[in-house]
Amino acid sequence: MNPLGIIKSGLAAGLLINLSQYALNTMVLQVPRETLAFWVAYGFGLGFLIAWCYAWLLKHGWESGLKTSVSTAITICFVAGGLNVMVMGYSPIGLYWTLADMIVAGILAGRLYGDPEALASGD
């Protein structure tokens, strides 16, 4: 696994998740801002989790690319979405929004992580 790739792609995915969730929570759902620090940490945590899971799947024989990125993001989204429903009682729009931003974050993380074997071989 490529630790620098995980950090780079996790930060980018976390930033994307945070920007999207900020728009959802403040403009659409109008969630109180008192919990903002928790949700920012949660967003970056999800970004790093997506990046790490993507790298782990590559290490265990999955191919680098869109299918792996989207599969990783959807899996993490169902875990995170379940937590969000239990904690906040998210509306359907919140769930669909979260699914969309997690898929985009997964694709971004996959693109930024790169293929460690291609990096090692100089391709």
PDB file of C-alpha atoms in Angstrom:
ATOM      1  CA  MET A   1       0.000   0.000   0.000  1.00  0.00           C
ATOM      2  CA  ASN A   2       1.067   3.532  -0.718  1.00  0.00           C
ATOM      3  CA  PRO A   3       0.826   5.613   2.509  1.00  0.00           C
ATOM      4  CA  LEU A   4       1.384   8.925   0.734  1.00  0.00           C
ATOM      5  CA  GLY A   5      -1.308   8.021  -1.793  1.00  0.00           C
ATOM      6  CA  ILE A   6      -3.737   7.201   1.024  1.00  0.00           C
ATOM      7  CA  ILE A   7      -3.039  10.530   2.741  1.00  0.00           C
ATOM      8  CA  LYS A   8      -3.319  12.538  -0.487  1.00  0.00           C
ATOM      9  CA  SER A   9      -6.481  10.838  -1.720  1.00  0.00           C
ATOM     10  CA  GLY A  10      -8.028  10.731   1.766  1.00  0.00           C
ATOM     11  CA  LEU A  11      -7.579  14.467   2.256  1.00  0.00           C
ATOM     12  CA  ALA A  12      -9.077  15.246  -1.153  1.00  0.00           C
ATOM     13  CA  ALA A  13     -12.020  12.876  -0.647  1.00  0.00           C
ATOM     14  CA  GLY A  14     -12.596  14.225   2.873  1.00  0.00           C
ATOM     15  CA  LEU A  15     -12.575  17.808   1.617  1.00  0.00           C
ATOM     16  CA  LEU A  16     -15.085  16.963  -1.096  1.00  0.00           C
ATOM     17  CA  ILE A  17     -17.338  15.169   1.401  1.00  0.00           C
ATOM     18  CA  ASN A  18     -17.124  18.106   3.819  1.00  0.00           C
ATOM     19  CA  LEU A  19     -18.005  20.698   1.175  1.00  0.00           C
ATOM     20  CA  SER A  20     -20.927  18.641  -0.071  1.00  0.00           C
ATOM     21  CA  GLN A  21     -22.226  17.806   3.406  1.00  0.00           C
ATOM     22  CA  TYR A  22     -21.882  21.441   4.479  1.00  0.00           C
ATOM     23  CA  ALA A  23     -24.131  22.460   1.578  1.00  0.00           C
ATOM     24  CA  LEU A  24     -26.600  19.676   2.415  1.00  0.00           C
ATOM     25  CA  ASN A  25     -26.701  20.325   6.152  1.00  0.00           C
ATOM     26  CA  THR A  26     -26.817  24.125   6.089  1.00  0.00           C
ATOM     27  CA  MET A  27     -28.821  24.879   2.961  1.00  0.00           C
ATOM     28  CA  VAL A  28     -31.115  21.881   2.480  1.00  0.00           C
ATOM     29  CA  LEU A  29     -31.634  20.168   5.849  1.00  0.00           C
ATOM     30  CA  GLN A  30     -30.764  23.184   8.019  1.00  0.00           C
ATOM     31  CA  VAL A  31     -28.980  21.190  10.716  1.00  0.00           C
ATOM     32  CA  PRO A  32     -27.768  23.224  13.745  1.00  0.00           C
ATOM     33  CA  ARG A  33     -24.171  24.450  13.355  1.00  0.00           C
ATOM     34  CA  GLU A  34     -23.149  23.577  16.924  1.00  0.00           C
ATOM     35  CA  THR A  35     -22.036  20.127  15.803  1.00  0.00           C
ATOM     36  CA  LEU A  36     -19.936  21.395  12.895  1.00  0.00           C
ATOM     37  CA  ALA A  37     -16.537  20.354  14.344  1.00  0.00           C
ATOM     38  CA  PHE A  38     -17.725  16.763  14.767  1.00  0.00           C
ATOM     39  CA  TRP A  39     -19.066  16.579  11.206  1.00  0.00           C
ATOM     40  CA  VAL A  40     -15.882  18.022   9.720  1.00  0.00           C
ATOM     41  CA  ALA A  41     -13.819  15.345  11.494  1.00  0.00           C
ATOM     42  CA  TYR A  42     -16.378  12.732  10.433  1.00  0.00           C
ATOM     43  CA  GLY A  43     -16.138  13.853   6.779  1.00  0.00           C
ATOM     44  CA  PHE A  44     -12.354  13.611   6.744  1.00  0.00           C
ATOM     45  CA  GLY A  45     -12.576  10.263   8.528  1.00  0.00           C
ATOM     46  CA  LEU A  46     -14.850   8.965   5.771  1.00  0.00           C
ATOM     47  CA  GLY A  47     -12.462  10.299   3.128  1.00  0.00           C
ATOM     48  CA  PHE A  48      -9.518   8.484   4.693  1.00  0.00           C
ATOM     49  CA  LEU A  49     -11.606   5.337   5.138  1.00  0.00           C
ATOM     50  CA  ILE A  50     -12.522   5.354   1.441  1.00  0.00           C
ATOM     51  CA  ALA A  51      -8.867   5.861   0.448  1.00  0.00           C
ATOM     52  CA  TRP A  52      -7.601   3.139   2.794  1.00  0.00           C
ATOM     53  CA  CYS A  53     -10.272   0.629   1.695  1.00  0.00           C
ATOM     54  CA  TYR A  54      -9.475   1.341  -1.956  1.00  0.00           C
ATOM     55  CA  ALA A  55      -5.767   0.706  -1.306  1.00  0.00           C
ATOM     56  CA  TRP A  56      -6.591  -2.439   0.682  1.00  0.00           C
ATOM     57  CA  LEU A  57      -8.714  -3.802  -2.166  1.00  0.00           C
ATOM     58  CA  LEU A  58      -5.899  -3.146  -4.650  1.00  0.00           C
ATOM     59  CA  LYS A  59      -3.494  -4.997  -2.398  1.00  0.00           C
ATOM     60  CA  HIS A  60      -5.843  -7.977  -2.317  1.00  0.00           C
ATOM     61  CA  GLY A  61      -6.197  -8.418  -6.059  1.00  0.00           C
ATOM     62  CA  TRP A  62      -8.851  -5.945  -7.166  1.00  0.00           C
ATOM     63  CA  GLU A  63      -8.076  -3.943 -10.289  1.00  0.00           C
ATOM     64  CA  SER A  64      -7.387  -0.227 -10.088  1.00  0.00           C
ATOM     65  CA  GLY A  65     -10.183   1.789 -11.619  1.00  0.00           C
ATOM     66  CA  LEU A  66     -13.740   3.020 -11.591  1.00  0.00           C
ATOM     67  CA  LYS A  67     -15.413  -0.244 -10.511  1.00  0.00           C
ATOM     68  CA  THR A  68     -13.234  -0.564  -7.421  1.00  0.00           C
ATOM     69  CA  SER A  69     -13.628   3.134  -6.553  1.00  0.00           C
ATOM     70  CA  VAL A  70     -17.405   3.073  -6.815  1.00  0.00           C
ATOM     71  CA  SER A  71     -17.716  -0.263  -4.975  1.00  0.00           C
ATOM     72  CA  THR A  72     -15.617   1.085  -2.123  1.00  0.00           C
ATOM     73  CA  ALA A  73     -17.598   4.324  -1.905  1.00  0.00           C
ATOM     74  CA  ILE A  74     -20.987   2.584  -1.954  1.00  0.00           C
ATOM     75  CA  THR A  75     -19.921   0.173   0.791  1.00  0.00           C
ATOM     76  CA  ILE A  76     -18.645   2.991   3.010  1.00  0.00           C
ATOM     77  CA  CYS A  77     -21.768   5.032   2.218  1.00  0.00           C
ATOM     78  CA  PHE A  78     -24.079   2.274   3.450  1.00  0.00           C
ATOM     79  CA  VAL A  79     -22.129   2.059   6.706  1.00  0.00           C
ATOM     80  CA  ALA A  80     -22.030   5.857   7.117  1.00  0.00           C
ATOM     81  CA  GLY A  81     -25.610   6.255   5.899  1.00  0.00           C
ATOM     82  CA  GLY A  82     -26.824   3.743   8.444  1.00  0.00           C
ATOM     83  CA  LEU A  83     -25.048   5.670  11.185  1.00  0.00           C
ATOM     84  CA  ASN A  84     -26.486   8.955   9.929  1.00  0.00           C
ATOM     85  CA  VAL A  85     -30.019   7.545   9.882  1.00  0.00           C
ATOM     86  CA  MET A  86     -29.651   6.210  13.431  1.00  0.00           C
ATOM     87  CA  VAL A  87     -28.114   9.428  14.782  1.00  0.00           C
ATOM     88  CA  MET A  88     -29.879  12.126  12.789  1.00  0.00           C
ATOM     89  CA  GLY A  89     -32.880  10.511  11.155  1.00  0.00           C
ATOM     90  CA  TYR A  90     -31.770  11.649   7.692  1.00  0.00           C
ATOM     91  CA  SER A  91     -34.423  12.315   5.099  1.00  0.00           C
ATOM     92  CA  PRO A  92     -34.433  10.521   1.726  1.00  0.00           C
ATOM     93  CA  ILE A  93     -32.820  13.563   0.077  1.00  0.00           C
ATOM     94  CA  GLY A  94     -30.024  13.387   2.638  1.00  0.00           C
ATOM     95  CA  LEU A  95     -29.413   9.723   1.890  1.00  0.00           C
ATOM     96  CA  TYR A  96     -29.367  10.214  -1.881  1.00  0.00           C
ATOM     97  CA  TRP A  97     -27.153  13.295  -1.553  1.00  0.00           C
ATOM     98  CA  THR A  98     -24.743  11.375   0.671  1.00  0.00           C
ATOM     99  CA  LEU A  99     -24.677   8.440  -1.757  1.00  0.00           C
ATOM    100  CA  ALA A 100     -23.855  10.797  -4.635  1.00  0.00           C
ATOM    101  CA  ASP A 101     -21.103  12.679  -2.801  1.00  0.00           C
ATOM    102  CA  MET A 102     -19.549   9.470  -1.507  1.00  0.00           C
ATOM    103  CA  ILE A 103     -19.435   8.000  -5.024  1.00  0.00           C
ATOM    104  CA  VAL A 104     -17.783  11.143  -6.375  1.00  0.00           C
ATOM    105  CA  ALA A 105     -15.357  11.134  -3.409  1.00  0.00           C
ATOM    106  CA  GLY A 106     -14.567   7.462  -4.079  1.00  0.00           C
ATOM    107  CA  ILE A 107     -13.834   8.174  -7.733  1.00  0.00           C
ATOM    108  CA  LEU A 108     -11.634  11.131  -6.742  1.00  0.00           C
ATOM    109  CA  ALA A 109      -9.767   9.039  -4.168  1.00  0.00           C
ATOM    110  CA  GLY A 110      -9.221   6.249  -6.673  1.00  0.00           C
ATOM    111  CA  ARG A 111      -7.880   8.648  -9.292  1.00  0.00           C
ATOM    112  CA  LEU A 112      -5.550  10.380  -6.836  1.00  0.00           C
ATOM    113  CA  TYR A 113      -4.329   7.206  -5.140  1.00  0.00           C
ATOM    114  CA  GLY A 114      -3.068   5.712  -8.365  1.00  0.00           C
ATOM    115  CA  ASP A 115      -1.869   2.197  -8.905  1.00  0.00           C
ATOM    116  CA  PRO A 116       1.135   1.441  -6.635  1.00  0.00           C
ATOM    117  CA  GLU A 117       2.410  -1.249  -9.024  1.00  0.00           C
ATOM    118  CA  ALA A 118       2.392   1.212 -11.923  1.00  0.00           C
ATOM    119  CA  LEU A 119       4.227   3.738  -9.747  1.00  0.00           C
ATOM    120  CA  ALA A 120       6.834   1.141  -8.768  1.00  0.00           C
ATOM    121  CA  SER A 121       7.423   0.033 -12.345  1.00  0.00           C
ATOM    122  CA  GLY A 122       7.647   3.602 -13.619  1.00  0.00           C
ATOM    123  CA  ASP A 123       4.613   3.408 -15.958  1.00  0.00           C
TER     124      ASP A 123
END
